[in-house]
Amino acid sequence: MFAAETIQKFAREVAKYPADQKQSAVMACLAHAQEEKGWLPAEAVEAVAAYLGMPPIAAWEVATFYNMYDLKPVGKYKITVCTNLPCALSGGYHAGEYVKQKLGIGYGETTADGKFTLKEGECMGACGDAPVFIVNNRSMCSHMHPEEIDKLLEECK
Amino acid sequence: MAMLGSINGVLMAGLDGDNAWRLKDYVARGGYVQLRRILENKLAQEEVIGEVKKSVLRGRGGAGFPTGLKWSFMPRSFPGDKYVVCNTDEGEPGTFKDRDIMRYNPHAVIEGMAIAAYAMGANRGYNYVHGEIWELYQRFEEALDEARAAGFIGQNILGSGFNFELFAHHGYGAYICGEETALLESIEGKKGQPRFKPPFPASFGLYGKPTTINNTETFAAIPFILKMSGEEYLNLGKPNNGGTKLFSVSGHVNRPGNYEVPLGTPFATLLEMCGGMRGGRKLKAVIPGGSSAPVLPADLIMDCTLDYDSISKAGSMLGSGAVIVMDETVCMVKALERLAYFYHEESCGQCTPCREGTAWMYKVVRRIENGQGKPDDLDLLNSVLGNIAGRTVCALGDAAAFPVQSFTKHFRSEFEYHIEHKTCLVPKDVQWAGSGFHRIPA
Ligand SMILES: Cc1cc2nc3c(=O)[nH]c(=O)nc-3n(C[C@H](O)[C@H](O)[C@H](O)COP(=O)(O)O)c2cc1C
Ligand code: SF4
Ligand code: FES
C-alpha cells in the first residue's frame, strides 16, 4: 500500500509515544499517507489503522474530524486561502476572489484539468503576512497580492 | 527580522541572522545556562516554582492564569509518567506570535519545557504544533535533534540523573484543539473534543497521567525569568502583570507584525510603533486579544494600557495578545458575519447549546448582512447567546458569544441600519478600501 519511505516515516512517528499508545501516531501517519497518495482513499485510511493496530472506525473519526485531510481527490495543487477577519482586513478576502477569477472555479472546486483545487481556510496563525495561502498543506505563502498570485500560479506546473 | 519593534525585548532580543534558531546561536546568547545551573546545583523544585510565582508570569495562551500557581498543582511525587505539554496550536484569529517564537527561538521553548519538567517532576513532553505551520514543525523537530545530541533533553541530562523525553506532535486543521483538553485527546490520536473539567489535567491529563499544559510563549519566557530573577521580570511589567508580552498586530496599520513590549504599555504607543493607521484613516475599533475577545470602540481602547487588568476593566480581554485593528472602512456587520461563520465551522459539536447556537448566530448575522434582517433579530441574537454562556463543556461557546454580544452592543446602530435600510452604512466602494489589496476584483 505504501512506499518503503512512507513506512519509515510511520515508524518514526510511532517511536514518539509510549509503547502502548501507538494510536497517538495516527494524525501524523495519515498526513504522511496523504502526502504519498495526494489524498486519502479509504484503503489508505484503513491501512494506517491496521499498521497502528487500531479499529478502522477510530482512524476514520480522525480523518473526518480534521480539515486538512482530503477524503476526496484534489488537484495537483491544493491552494487554501485564509479569509478569516484579520486577513480579510488586509486583502485575504480579495485575494481569494482574485484566484477564483483567474482559475474560473469557486471554493471547494477543482479545475477541469485537475491541476488546481481551491479551498477557503481559517486562521493559519500568520495574519500579519496577509493575504496568506497554503499550498498542498505544506508550504505557506505570504503577502499574496496580484503579482505574487500570478507568479505562484505560473510556478505550479 | 524577528520583531518589527520592541521595548525592553526579552524573548525576541538579539535574534539576528538566518541561524538565530540554531542551537549554536542560542547557546551563544546564553541559552541552556539556566537548565545547567538548576541541574548542577540540584535546585529544589519549590525554588524553581517559587521564582516563576514571583515573576507573576501569566499564561500567554489566552486565559492569563498565573503559571507558577498552575505548576504547583502538579502532584510531583505521583509515581509513574508525568507530562508537560506545550500548546503551539496557535489558531485564534489574529494571533501569530508563537509562529515567530518557533521560527526564531525554538530552543527557548525546549529549555523552558525542560525546566518546567524538572520543577514538576515530569519525565515526558510534547509540543503540539498547528498543522498549518508545517515548515516550523519540521524546524522544531530539527531543534529537538540538536538539543538531544547536545544532551539537553533525553536520559540522564547533563549527567544529573534527570530524564526528560520531548517530542513534537502536529495538528491538522481544527481550531478546537487549541483548547487544552481537546489537545490532549488529539495527542491520544482521537477527535479533538474537549473533556469535561474537573478532573483537571494536573490530576488526569495525557493518557490519564498528571499533565501541565502551557502556551509556547509561556514556556519560552521561563529561561529568561530564571536568568534575571522573578522579581526583575515582574518589574519589567506592572504589578500582577509580570514581564513583556508579544503582541500580534493585524489589520489596518501600516506595519502589521509582532511587537514585544512590557505589559502596561499604552495602546497608543503600540499603534505608533506599527506606523499608525494605514492611509492615515481613522481608527474605528480594536479586538485586543484575538477574535474571541470582545471588540472595543476606538475611544475605549485608546485609553487602555496593554495588560490583563486594564483591558479587562474596559470590558474585554488581553487574551493571546492579538490586536486586530479596524478603521472606518469596516462594516461591523460583515466583520461579525465572518467571525460568526468561523465559530460555527469550528464548534466540535458535542454540546447542543454551542453546536446549535453558533449555527443560529451565523444564520441571523448573515441575513442581517444580506439585507434580510428582521426587526427583532438583535433580540433573537441576544437570547441565543444567553443560552450558550456557561452551558457548555469548553470555552469555545463563550468565545463565540463574546464577539456577537460586543459588536451588537458597541455598534448597535450599524446593525439597526442594516435591518431597517437593507443596506450598509459604509458605502460599498469604501468597504474593504482599507485592505490594501493592489487590484480589487470587480
Ligand atoms: C477554543 C479555545 C482555543 C484555544 N486555543 C489556544 C491556542 O491556540 N493556544 C494556546 O496556547 N491556548 C489556547 N487556548 C487556551 C488553552 O486551553 C490553555 O488555557 C492554554 O494553552 C494554557 O496555557 P497558558 O496558561 O500558558 O496560557 C484555547 C482555549 C479555547 C477554549
Ligand atoms: S462548547 Fe462547543 S467546541 Fe466546546 S466542547 Fe462544546 S460543542 Fe465542542
Ligand atoms: S486570519 Fe488569516 S492567518 Fe490569521
PDB file of N, CA and C in Angstrom, chain A residues 12 16-18 21 23-24 26-28 31 61-62 65-69 83-86 88-91 94-95 98 101 121-123 125-129 134 137-140 144-147, chain B residues 83 93-96 99 124 126 130-132 134-135 137 141 167-170 172-173 177 186-192 207 250-252 278 324 338 341-342 346 432 435-441:
ATOM      1  N   ARG A  12       8.912   6.218  12.574  1.00  0.00           N
ATOM      2  CA  ARG A  12       9.497   7.332  13.312  1.00  0.00           C
ATOM      3  C   ARG A  12       8.439   8.012  14.190  1.00  0.00           C
ATOM      4  N   LYS A  16       7.600   8.064  18.935  1.00  0.00           N
ATOM      5  CA  LYS A  16       7.484   9.228  19.818  1.00  0.00           C
ATOM      6  C   LYS A  16       6.602   8.964  21.031  1.00  0.00           C
ATOM      7  N   TYR A  17       5.813   7.880  20.980  1.00  0.00           N
ATOM      8  CA  TYR A  17       4.791   7.694  22.011  1.00  0.00           C
ATOM      9  C   TYR A  17       5.093   6.446  22.840  1.00  0.00           C
ATOM     10  N   PRO A  18       4.482   6.372  24.047  1.00  0.00           N
ATOM     11  CA  PRO A  18       4.686   5.161  24.853  1.00  0.00           C
ATOM     12  C   PRO A  18       4.259   3.931  24.051  1.00  0.00           C
ATOM     13  N   GLN A  21       0.680   3.173  23.275  1.00  0.00           N
ATOM     14  CA  GLN A  21      -0.133   4.295  22.789  1.00  0.00           C
ATOM     15  C   GLN A  21       0.134   4.567  21.305  1.00  0.00           C
ATOM     16  N   GLN A  23      -1.708   4.504  18.843  1.00  0.00           N
ATOM     17  CA  GLN A  23      -2.763   5.278  18.182  1.00  0.00           C
ATOM     18  C   GLN A  23      -2.427   6.770  18.112  1.00  0.00           C
ATOM     19  N   SER A  24      -1.603   7.242  19.059  1.00  0.00           N
ATOM     20  CA  SER A  24      -1.219   8.650  19.059  1.00  0.00           C
ATOM     21  C   SER A  24      -0.585   9.072  17.734  1.00  0.00           C
ATOM     22  N   VAL A  26      -1.578   8.396  14.816  1.00  0.00           N
ATOM     23  CA  VAL A  26      -2.499   8.308  13.679  1.00  0.00           C
ATOM     24  C   VAL A  26      -2.552   9.587  12.850  1.00  0.00           C
ATOM     25  N   MET A  27      -2.516  10.759  13.533  1.00  0.00           N
ATOM     26  CA  MET A  27      -2.616  12.001  12.766  1.00  0.00           C
ATOM     27  C   MET A  27      -1.426  12.161  11.822  1.00  0.00           C
ATOM     28  N   ALA A  28      -0.236  11.913  12.373  1.00  0.00           N
ATOM     29  CA  ALA A  28       0.968  12.075  11.565  1.00  0.00           C
ATOM     30  C   ALA A  28       1.002  11.039  10.441  1.00  0.00           C
ATOM     31  N   ALA A  31      -1.260  11.949   7.682  1.00  0.00           N
ATOM     32  CA  ALA A  31      -0.691  13.060   6.913  1.00  0.00           C
ATOM     33  C   ALA A  31       0.383  12.549   5.951  1.00  0.00           C
ATOM     34  N   GLU A  61     -12.680   8.380  12.281  1.00  0.00           N
ATOM     35  CA  GLU A  61     -13.108   9.517  13.108  1.00  0.00           C
ATOM     36  C   GLU A  61     -12.089  10.640  13.022  1.00  0.00           C
ATOM     37  N   VAL A  62     -10.818  10.273  13.030  1.00  0.00           N
ATOM     38  CA  VAL A  62      -9.759  11.279  12.955  1.00  0.00           C
ATOM     39  C   VAL A  62      -9.708  11.893  11.555  1.00  0.00           C
ATOM     40  N   PHE A  65     -12.497  14.349  11.101  1.00  0.00           N
ATOM     41  CA  PHE A  65     -12.605  15.467  12.051  1.00  0.00           C
ATOM     42  C   PHE A  65     -11.708  16.638  11.657  1.00  0.00           C
ATOM     43  N   TYR A  66     -10.521  16.345  11.157  1.00  0.00           N
ATOM     44  CA  TYR A  66      -9.524  17.387  10.912  1.00  0.00           C
ATOM     45  C   TYR A  66      -9.578  17.836   9.449  1.00  0.00           C
ATOM     46  N   ASN A  67      -9.598  19.177   9.280  1.00  0.00           N
ATOM     47  CA  ASN A  67      -9.885  19.745   7.947  1.00  0.00           C
ATOM     48  C   ASN A  67      -8.829  19.531   6.884  1.00  0.00           C
ATOM     49  N   MET A  68      -7.597  19.252   7.287  1.00  0.00           N
ATOM     50  CA  MET A  68      -6.548  19.204   6.268  1.00  0.00           C
ATOM     51  C   MET A  68      -6.414  17.834   5.588  1.00  0.00           C
ATOM     52  N   TYR A  69      -7.183  16.862   6.067  1.00  0.00           N
ATOM     53  CA  TYR A  69      -7.213  15.575   5.358  1.00  0.00           C
ATOM     54  C   TYR A  69      -8.182  15.672   4.192  1.00  0.00           C
ATOM     55  N   THR A  83      -9.369  33.455   4.714  1.00  0.00           N
ATOM     56  CA  THR A  83     -10.285  34.596   4.544  1.00  0.00           C
ATOM     57  C   THR A  83     -10.835  35.073   5.882  1.00  0.00           C
ATOM     58  N   ASN A  84     -10.268  34.567   6.977  1.00  0.00           N
ATOM     59  CA  ASN A  84     -10.771  34.997   8.281  1.00  0.00           C
ATOM     60  C   ASN A  84     -10.543  36.508   8.451  1.00  0.00           C
ATOM     61  N   LEU A  85     -11.257  37.083   9.425  1.00  0.00           N
ATOM     62  CA  LEU A  85     -11.298  38.542   9.532  1.00  0.00           C
ATOM     63  C   LEU A  85      -9.937  39.248   9.542  1.00  0.00           C
ATOM     64  N   PRO A  86      -8.992  38.845  10.407  1.00  0.00           N
ATOM     65  CA  PRO A  86      -7.732  39.597  10.409  1.00  0.00           C
ATOM     66  C   PRO A  86      -7.074  39.623   9.035  1.00  0.00           C
ATOM     67  N   ALA A  88      -8.746  39.218   6.116  1.00  0.00           N
ATOM     68  CA  ALA A  88      -9.643  39.947   5.215  1.00  0.00           C
ATOM     69  C   ALA A  88      -9.384  41.449   5.294  1.00  0.00           C
ATOM     70  N   LEU A  89      -9.035  41.929   6.484  1.00  0.00           N
ATOM     71  CA  LEU A  89      -8.770  43.360   6.653  1.00  0.00           C
ATOM     72  C   LEU A  89      -7.572  43.777   5.805  1.00  0.00           C
ATOM     73  N   SER A  90      -6.693  42.842   5.501  1.00  0.00           N
ATOM     74  CA  SER A  90      -5.513  43.154   4.696  1.00  0.00           C
ATOM     75  C   SER A  90      -5.513  42.395   3.370  1.00  0.00           C
ATOM     76  N   GLY A  91      -6.679  42.164   2.805  1.00  0.00           N
ATOM     77  CA  GLY A  91      -6.751  41.643   1.446  1.00  0.00           C
ATOM     78  C   GLY A  91      -7.017  40.156   1.304  1.00  0.00           C
ATOM     79  N   HIS A  94     -10.160  39.489  -0.785  1.00  0.00           N
ATOM     80  CA  HIS A  94      -9.952  39.858  -2.192  1.00  0.00           C
ATOM     81  C   HIS A  94      -9.011  38.901  -2.907  1.00  0.00           C
ATOM     82  N   ALA A  95      -7.998  38.451  -2.190  1.00  0.00           N
ATOM     83  CA  ALA A  95      -7.038  37.539  -2.804  1.00  0.00           C
ATOM     84  C   ALA A  95      -7.771  36.273  -3.247  1.00  0.00           C
ATOM     85  N   TYR A  98      -9.720  36.954  -6.327  1.00  0.00           N
ATOM     86  CA  TYR A  98      -8.807  37.083  -7.464  1.00  0.00           C
ATOM     87  C   TYR A  98      -8.419  35.698  -8.003  1.00  0.00           C
ATOM     88  N   GLN A 101     -11.308  34.116  -9.838  1.00  0.00           N
ATOM     89  CA  GLN A 101     -11.438  34.675 -11.184  1.00  0.00           C
ATOM     90  C   GLN A 101     -10.418  34.076 -12.141  1.00  0.00           C
ATOM     91  N   GLY A 121      -9.823  28.766   3.870  1.00  0.00           N
ATOM     92  CA  GLY A 121      -9.275  28.273   5.126  1.00  0.00           C
ATOM     93  C   GLY A 121      -9.534  29.215   6.284  1.00  0.00           C
ATOM     94  N   GLU A 122      -9.263  28.721   7.476  1.00  0.00           N
ATOM     95  CA  GLU A 122      -9.373  29.547   8.672  1.00  0.00           C
ATOM     96  C   GLU A 122      -7.977  29.990   9.094  1.00  0.00           C
ATOM     97  N   CYS A 123      -7.925  30.755  10.180  1.00  0.00           N
ATOM     98  CA  CYS A 123      -6.669  31.408  10.571  1.00  0.00           C
ATOM     99  C   CYS A 123      -5.501  30.418  10.594  1.00  0.00           C
ATOM    100  N   GLY A 125      -2.502  31.370  11.581  1.00  0.00           N
ATOM    101  CA  GLY A 125      -1.515  31.877  12.532  1.00  0.00           C
ATOM    102  C   GLY A 125      -0.427  32.684  11.850  1.00  0.00           C
ATOM    103  N   ALA A 126      -0.817  33.418  10.818  1.00  0.00           N
ATOM    104  CA  ALA A 126       0.168  34.202  10.071  1.00  0.00           C
ATOM    105  C   ALA A 126      -0.447  35.522   9.599  1.00  0.00           C
ATOM    106  N   CYS A 127      -1.432  36.011  10.349  1.00  0.00           N
ATOM    107  CA  CYS A 127      -2.273  37.130   9.911  1.00  0.00           C
ATOM    108  C   CYS A 127      -1.483  38.405   9.604  1.00  0.00           C
ATOM    109  N   GLY A 128      -0.302  38.543  10.183  1.00  0.00           N
ATOM    110  CA  GLY A 128       0.491  39.739   9.924  1.00  0.00           C
ATOM    111  C   GLY A 128       1.028  39.773   8.503  1.00  0.00           C
ATOM    112  N   ASP A 129       1.031  38.612   7.843  1.00  0.00           N
ATOM    113  CA  ASP A 129       1.570  38.499   6.487  1.00  0.00           C
ATOM    114  C   ASP A 129       0.467  38.422   5.436  1.00  0.00           C
ATOM    115  N   ILE A 134      -1.857  28.494   1.764  1.00  0.00           N
ATOM    116  CA  ILE A 134      -1.041  27.297   1.979  1.00  0.00           C
ATOM    117  C   ILE A 134      -1.209  26.393   0.768  1.00  0.00           C
ATOM    118  N   ASN A 137      -1.007  21.809   1.827  1.00  0.00           N
ATOM    119  CA  ASN A 137      -0.879  21.640   3.282  1.00  0.00           C
ATOM    120  C   ASN A 137       0.517  21.902   3.811  1.00  0.00           C
ATOM    121  N   ARG A 138       1.451  22.191   2.952  1.00  0.00           N
ATOM    122  CA  ARG A 138       2.829  22.188   3.403  1.00  0.00           C
ATOM    123  C   ARG A 138       3.497  23.552   3.353  1.00  0.00           C
ATOM    124  N   SER A 139       3.356  24.259   2.238  1.00  0.00           N
ATOM    125  CA  SER A 139       4.163  25.460   2.147  1.00  0.00           C
ATOM    126  C   SER A 139       3.291  26.709   2.214  1.00  0.00           C
ATOM    127  N   MET A 140       3.679  27.597   3.109  1.00  0.00           N
ATOM    128  CA  MET A 140       2.905  28.807   3.328  1.00  0.00           C
ATOM    129  C   MET A 140       3.444  29.931   2.460  1.00  0.00           C
ATOM    130  N   MET A 144       0.218  37.677  -0.448  1.00  0.00           N
ATOM    131  CA  MET A 144      -0.214  37.245  -1.774  1.00  0.00           C
ATOM    132  C   MET A 144      -1.080  38.291  -2.478  1.00  0.00           C
ATOM    133  N   HIS A 145      -0.407  39.282  -2.995  1.00  0.00           N
ATOM    134  CA  HIS A 145      -1.057  40.312  -3.812  1.00  0.00           C
ATOM    135  C   HIS A 145      -1.053  39.825  -5.260  1.00  0.00           C
ATOM    136  N   PRO A 146      -1.759  40.543  -6.175  1.00  0.00           N
ATOM    137  CA  PRO A 146      -1.926  40.005  -7.531  1.00  0.00           C
ATOM    138  C   PRO A 146      -0.642  39.531  -8.212  1.00  0.00           C
ATOM    139  N   GLU A 147       0.439  40.291  -8.100  1.00  0.00           N
ATOM    140  CA  GLU A 147       1.677  39.888  -8.793  1.00  0.00           C
ATOM    141  C   GLU A 147       2.178  38.551  -8.230  1.00  0.00           C
TER     142      GLU A 147
ATOM    143  N   TYR B  83       3.532  14.471  32.529  1.00  0.00           N
ATOM    144  CA  TYR B  83       3.781  15.139  31.251  1.00  0.00           C
ATOM    145  C   TYR B  83       3.770  16.659  31.357  1.00  0.00           C
ATOM    146  N   PRO B  93      -7.923  33.488  15.691  1.00  0.00           N
ATOM    147  CA  PRO B  93      -7.745  34.503  14.651  1.00  0.00           C
ATOM    148  C   PRO B  93      -7.108  35.789  15.176  1.00  0.00           C
ATOM    149  N   GLY B  94      -6.065  36.203  14.501  1.00  0.00           N
ATOM    150  CA  GLY B  94      -5.328  37.397  14.872  1.00  0.00           C
ATOM    151  C   GLY B  94      -3.998  37.095  15.534  1.00  0.00           C
ATOM    152  N   THR B  95      -3.791  35.845  15.956  1.00  0.00           N
ATOM    153  CA  THR B  95      -2.608  35.501  16.743  1.00  0.00           C
ATOM    154  C   THR B  95      -1.531  34.847  15.881  1.00  0.00           C
ATOM    155  N   PHE B  96      -0.321  35.403  15.905  1.00  0.00           N
ATOM    156  CA  PHE B  96       0.770  34.798  15.123  1.00  0.00           C
ATOM    157  C   PHE B  96       2.118  34.999  15.800  1.00  0.00           C
ATOM    158  N   ARG B  99       4.226  31.443  16.238  1.00  0.00           N
ATOM    159  CA  ARG B  99       4.898  31.106  14.982  1.00  0.00           C
ATOM    160  C   ARG B  99       6.283  31.755  14.931  1.00  0.00           C
ATOM    161  N   ARG B 124       8.176  13.286  30.547  1.00  0.00           N
ATOM    162  CA  ARG B 124       7.925  13.279  29.104  1.00  0.00           C
ATOM    163  C   ARG B 124       7.188  14.544  28.714  1.00  0.00           C
ATOM    164  N   TYR B 126       5.365  16.848  25.120  1.00  0.00           N
ATOM    165  CA  TYR B 126       5.031  17.013  23.704  1.00  0.00           C
ATOM    166  C   TYR B 126       4.810  18.485  23.414  1.00  0.00           C
ATOM    167  N   HIS B 130       0.516  23.667  15.461  1.00  0.00           N
ATOM    168  CA  HIS B 130      -0.544  23.938  14.479  1.00  0.00           C
ATOM    169  C   HIS B 130      -0.181  23.324  13.121  1.00  0.00           C
ATOM    170  N   GLY B 131      -1.077  22.530  12.545  1.00  0.00           N
ATOM    171  CA  GLY B 131      -0.779  21.849  11.289  1.00  0.00           C
ATOM    172  C   GLY B 131      -0.436  22.778  10.140  1.00  0.00           C
ATOM    173  N   GLU B 132      -0.922  24.002  10.224  1.00  0.00           N
ATOM    174  CA  GLU B 132      -0.729  24.942   9.118  1.00  0.00           C
ATOM    175  C   GLU B 132       0.698  25.464   9.035  1.00  0.00           C
ATOM    176  N   TRP B 134       3.598  23.831   8.960  1.00  0.00           N
ATOM    177  CA  TRP B 134       4.346  22.593   8.756  1.00  0.00           C
ATOM    178  C   TRP B 134       5.848  22.810   8.736  1.00  0.00           C
ATOM    179  N   GLU B 135       6.263  23.867   8.057  1.00  0.00           N
ATOM    180  CA  GLU B 135       7.706  24.096   7.934  1.00  0.00           C
ATOM    181  C   GLU B 135       8.338  24.327   9.315  1.00  0.00           C
ATOM    182  N   TYR B 137       7.086  23.120  12.155  1.00  0.00           N
ATOM    183  CA  TYR B 137       7.037  21.831  12.854  1.00  0.00           C
ATOM    184  C   TYR B 137       8.309  21.055  12.527  1.00  0.00           C
ATOM    185  N   GLU B 141      11.431  19.939  15.016  1.00  0.00           N
ATOM    186  CA  GLU B 141      11.980  18.582  15.136  1.00  0.00           C
ATOM    187  C   GLU B 141      13.503  18.613  14.989  1.00  0.00           C
ATOM    188  N   PHE B 167       8.997  15.458  22.417  1.00  0.00           N
ATOM    189  CA  PHE B 167       8.684  15.216  21.009  1.00  0.00           C
ATOM    190  C   PHE B 167       7.709  16.266  20.481  1.00  0.00           C
ATOM    191  N   ALA B 168       7.622  16.331  19.157  1.00  0.00           N
ATOM    192  CA  ALA B 168       6.657  17.242  18.526  1.00  0.00           C
ATOM    193  C   ALA B 168       5.497  16.433  17.952  1.00  0.00           C
ATOM    194  N   HIS B 169       4.297  16.990  18.067  1.00  0.00           N
ATOM    195  CA  HIS B 169       3.085  16.360  17.522  1.00  0.00           C
ATOM    196  C   HIS B 169       2.396  17.456  16.721  1.00  0.00           C
ATOM    197  N   HIS B 170       1.908  17.142  15.521  1.00  0.00           N
ATOM    198  CA  HIS B 170       1.264  18.230  14.772  1.00  0.00           C
ATOM    199  C   HIS B 170      -0.240  18.054  14.691  1.00  0.00           C
ATOM    200  N   TYR B 172      -3.907  19.053  12.511  1.00  0.00           N
ATOM    201  CA  TYR B 172      -4.182  19.013  11.073  1.00  0.00           C
ATOM    202  C   TYR B 172      -5.481  19.733  10.725  1.00  0.00           C
ATOM    203  N   GLY B 173      -5.610  20.954  11.289  1.00  0.00           N
ATOM    204  CA  GLY B 173      -6.747  21.765  10.902  1.00  0.00           C
ATOM    205  C   GLY B 173      -7.955  21.580  11.795  1.00  0.00           C
ATOM    206  N   CYS B 177      -8.623  22.216  18.868  1.00  0.00           N
ATOM    207  CA  CYS B 177      -7.505  21.535  19.512  1.00  0.00           C
ATOM    208  C   CYS B 177      -6.599  22.486  20.286  1.00  0.00           C
ATOM    209  N   SER B 186      -6.384  14.895  21.154  1.00  0.00           N
ATOM    210  CA  SER B 186      -5.765  14.860  19.837  1.00  0.00           C
ATOM    211  C   SER B 186      -4.410  14.145  19.880  1.00  0.00           C
ATOM    212  N   ILE B 187      -3.631  14.413  20.926  1.00  0.00           N
ATOM    213  CA  ILE B 187      -2.347  13.700  21.043  1.00  0.00           C
ATOM    214  C   ILE B 187      -2.605  12.204  21.232  1.00  0.00           C
ATOM    215  N   GLU B 188      -3.716  11.877  21.865  1.00  0.00           N
ATOM    216  CA  GLU B 188      -4.031  10.453  22.070  1.00  0.00           C
ATOM    217  C   GLU B 188      -4.521   9.782  20.784  1.00  0.00           C
ATOM    218  N   GLY B 189      -4.603  10.579  19.700  1.00  0.00           N
ATOM    219  CA  GLY B 189      -4.988  10.002  18.413  1.00  0.00           C
ATOM    220  C   GLY B 189      -6.488   9.912  18.229  1.00  0.00           C
ATOM    221  N   LYS B 190      -7.197  10.889  18.810  1.00  0.00           N
ATOM    222  CA  LYS B 190      -8.654  10.891  18.707  1.00  0.00           C
ATOM    223  C   LYS B 190      -9.146  12.195  18.100  1.00  0.00           C
ATOM    224  N   LYS B 191     -10.473  12.276  17.926  1.00  0.00           N
ATOM    225  CA  LYS B 191     -11.096  13.542  17.560  1.00  0.00           C
ATOM    226  C   LYS B 191     -10.780  14.546  18.649  1.00  0.00           C
ATOM    227  N   GLY B 192     -10.608  15.818  18.259  1.00  0.00           N
ATOM    228  CA  GLY B 192     -10.298  16.832  19.257  1.00  0.00           C
ATOM    229  C   GLY B 192     -11.542  17.361  19.942  1.00  0.00           C
ATOM    230  N   TYR B 207      -3.058  10.527  28.546  1.00  0.00           N
ATOM    231  CA  TYR B 207      -3.135   9.102  28.895  1.00  0.00           C
ATOM    232  C   TYR B 207      -3.556   8.904  30.358  1.00  0.00           C
ATOM    233  N   SER B 250      -2.573  42.948  13.651  1.00  0.00           N
ATOM    234  CA  SER B 250      -3.037  42.716  12.283  1.00  0.00           C
ATOM    235  C   SER B 250      -4.066  43.773  11.920  1.00  0.00           C
ATOM    236  N   GLY B 251      -4.392  43.822  10.642  1.00  0.00           N
ATOM    237  CA  GLY B 251      -5.425  44.745  10.191  1.00  0.00           C
ATOM    238  C   GLY B 251      -4.856  46.061   9.689  1.00  0.00           C
ATOM    239  N   HIS B 252      -5.592  47.129   9.965  1.00  0.00           N
ATOM    240  CA  HIS B 252      -5.368  48.396   9.271  1.00  0.00           C
ATOM    241  C   HIS B 252      -4.282  49.278   9.845  1.00  0.00           C
ATOM    242  N   ARG B 278      -3.170  52.757   8.564  1.00  0.00           N
ATOM    243  CA  ARG B 278      -2.908  52.690   7.125  1.00  0.00           C
ATOM    244  C   ARG B 278      -3.665  53.811   6.404  1.00  0.00           C
ATOM    245  N   ILE B 324      -6.366  43.200  16.766  1.00  0.00           N
ATOM    246  CA  ILE B 324      -6.936  43.309  15.418  1.00  0.00           C
ATOM    247  C   ILE B 324      -7.484  44.723  15.251  1.00  0.00           C
ATOM    248  N   ARG B 338     -18.169  37.189   9.439  1.00  0.00           N
ATOM    249  CA  ARG B 338     -17.035  36.290   9.195  1.00  0.00           C
ATOM    250  C   ARG B 338     -16.614  35.563  10.473  1.00  0.00           C
ATOM    251  N   TYR B 341     -19.202  32.887  11.325  1.00  0.00           N
ATOM    252  CA  TYR B 341     -19.001  31.725  10.458  1.00  0.00           C
ATOM    253  C   TYR B 341     -17.891  30.835  11.016  1.00  0.00           C
ATOM    254  N   PHE B 342     -16.813  31.476  11.438  1.00  0.00           N
ATOM    255  CA  PHE B 342     -15.664  30.740  11.980  1.00  0.00           C
ATOM    256  C   PHE B 342     -16.074  29.868  13.174  1.00  0.00           C
ATOM    257  N   GLU B 346     -16.090  25.789  13.473  1.00  0.00           N
ATOM    258  CA  GLU B 346     -15.100  25.145  14.341  1.00  0.00           C
ATOM    259  C   GLU B 346     -15.681  24.552  15.617  1.00  0.00           C
ATOM    260  N   TRP B 432     -13.770  47.735   2.534  1.00  0.00           N
ATOM    261  CA  TRP B 432     -12.568  46.990   2.170  1.00  0.00           C
ATOM    262  C   TRP B 432     -11.525  47.855   1.477  1.00  0.00           C
ATOM    263  N   SER B 435      -8.145  47.510   2.756  1.00  0.00           N
ATOM    264  CA  SER B 435      -7.472  46.217   2.733  1.00  0.00           C
ATOM    265  C   SER B 435      -6.103  46.255   2.072  1.00  0.00           C
ATOM    266  N   GLY B 436      -5.853  47.276   1.262  1.00  0.00           N
ATOM    267  CA  GLY B 436      -4.544  47.413   0.645  1.00  0.00           C
ATOM    268  C   GLY B 436      -4.264  46.401  -0.444  1.00  0.00           C
ATOM    269  N   PHE B 437      -5.283  45.594  -0.855  1.00  0.00           N
ATOM    270  CA  PHE B 437      -5.073  44.652  -1.955  1.00  0.00           C
ATOM    271  C   PHE B 437      -4.881  45.474  -3.221  1.00  0.00           C
ATOM    272  N   HIS B 438      -3.818  45.169  -3.970  1.00  0.00           N
ATOM    273  CA  HIS B 438      -3.402  46.107  -5.011  1.00  0.00           C
ATOM    274  C   HIS B 438      -4.389  46.243  -6.155  1.00  0.00           C
ATOM    275  N   ARG B 439      -5.076  45.155  -6.486  1.00  0.00           N
ATOM    276  CA  ARG B 439      -6.021  45.269  -7.595  1.00  0.00           C
ATOM    277  C   ARG B 439      -7.311  44.587  -7.145  1.00  0.00           C
ATOM    278  N   ILE B 440      -8.277  45.384  -6.783  1.00  0.00           N
ATOM    279  CA  ILE B 440      -9.512  44.832  -6.245  1.00  0.00           C
ATOM    280  C   ILE B 440     -10.350  44.250  -7.382  1.00  0.00           C
ATOM    281  N   PRO B 441     -10.676  42.949  -7.345  1.00  0.00           N
ATOM    282  CA  PRO B 441     -11.505  42.390  -8.417  1.00  0.00           C
ATOM    283  C   PRO B 441     -12.887  43.024  -8.415  1.00  0.00           C
TER     284      PRO B 441
END
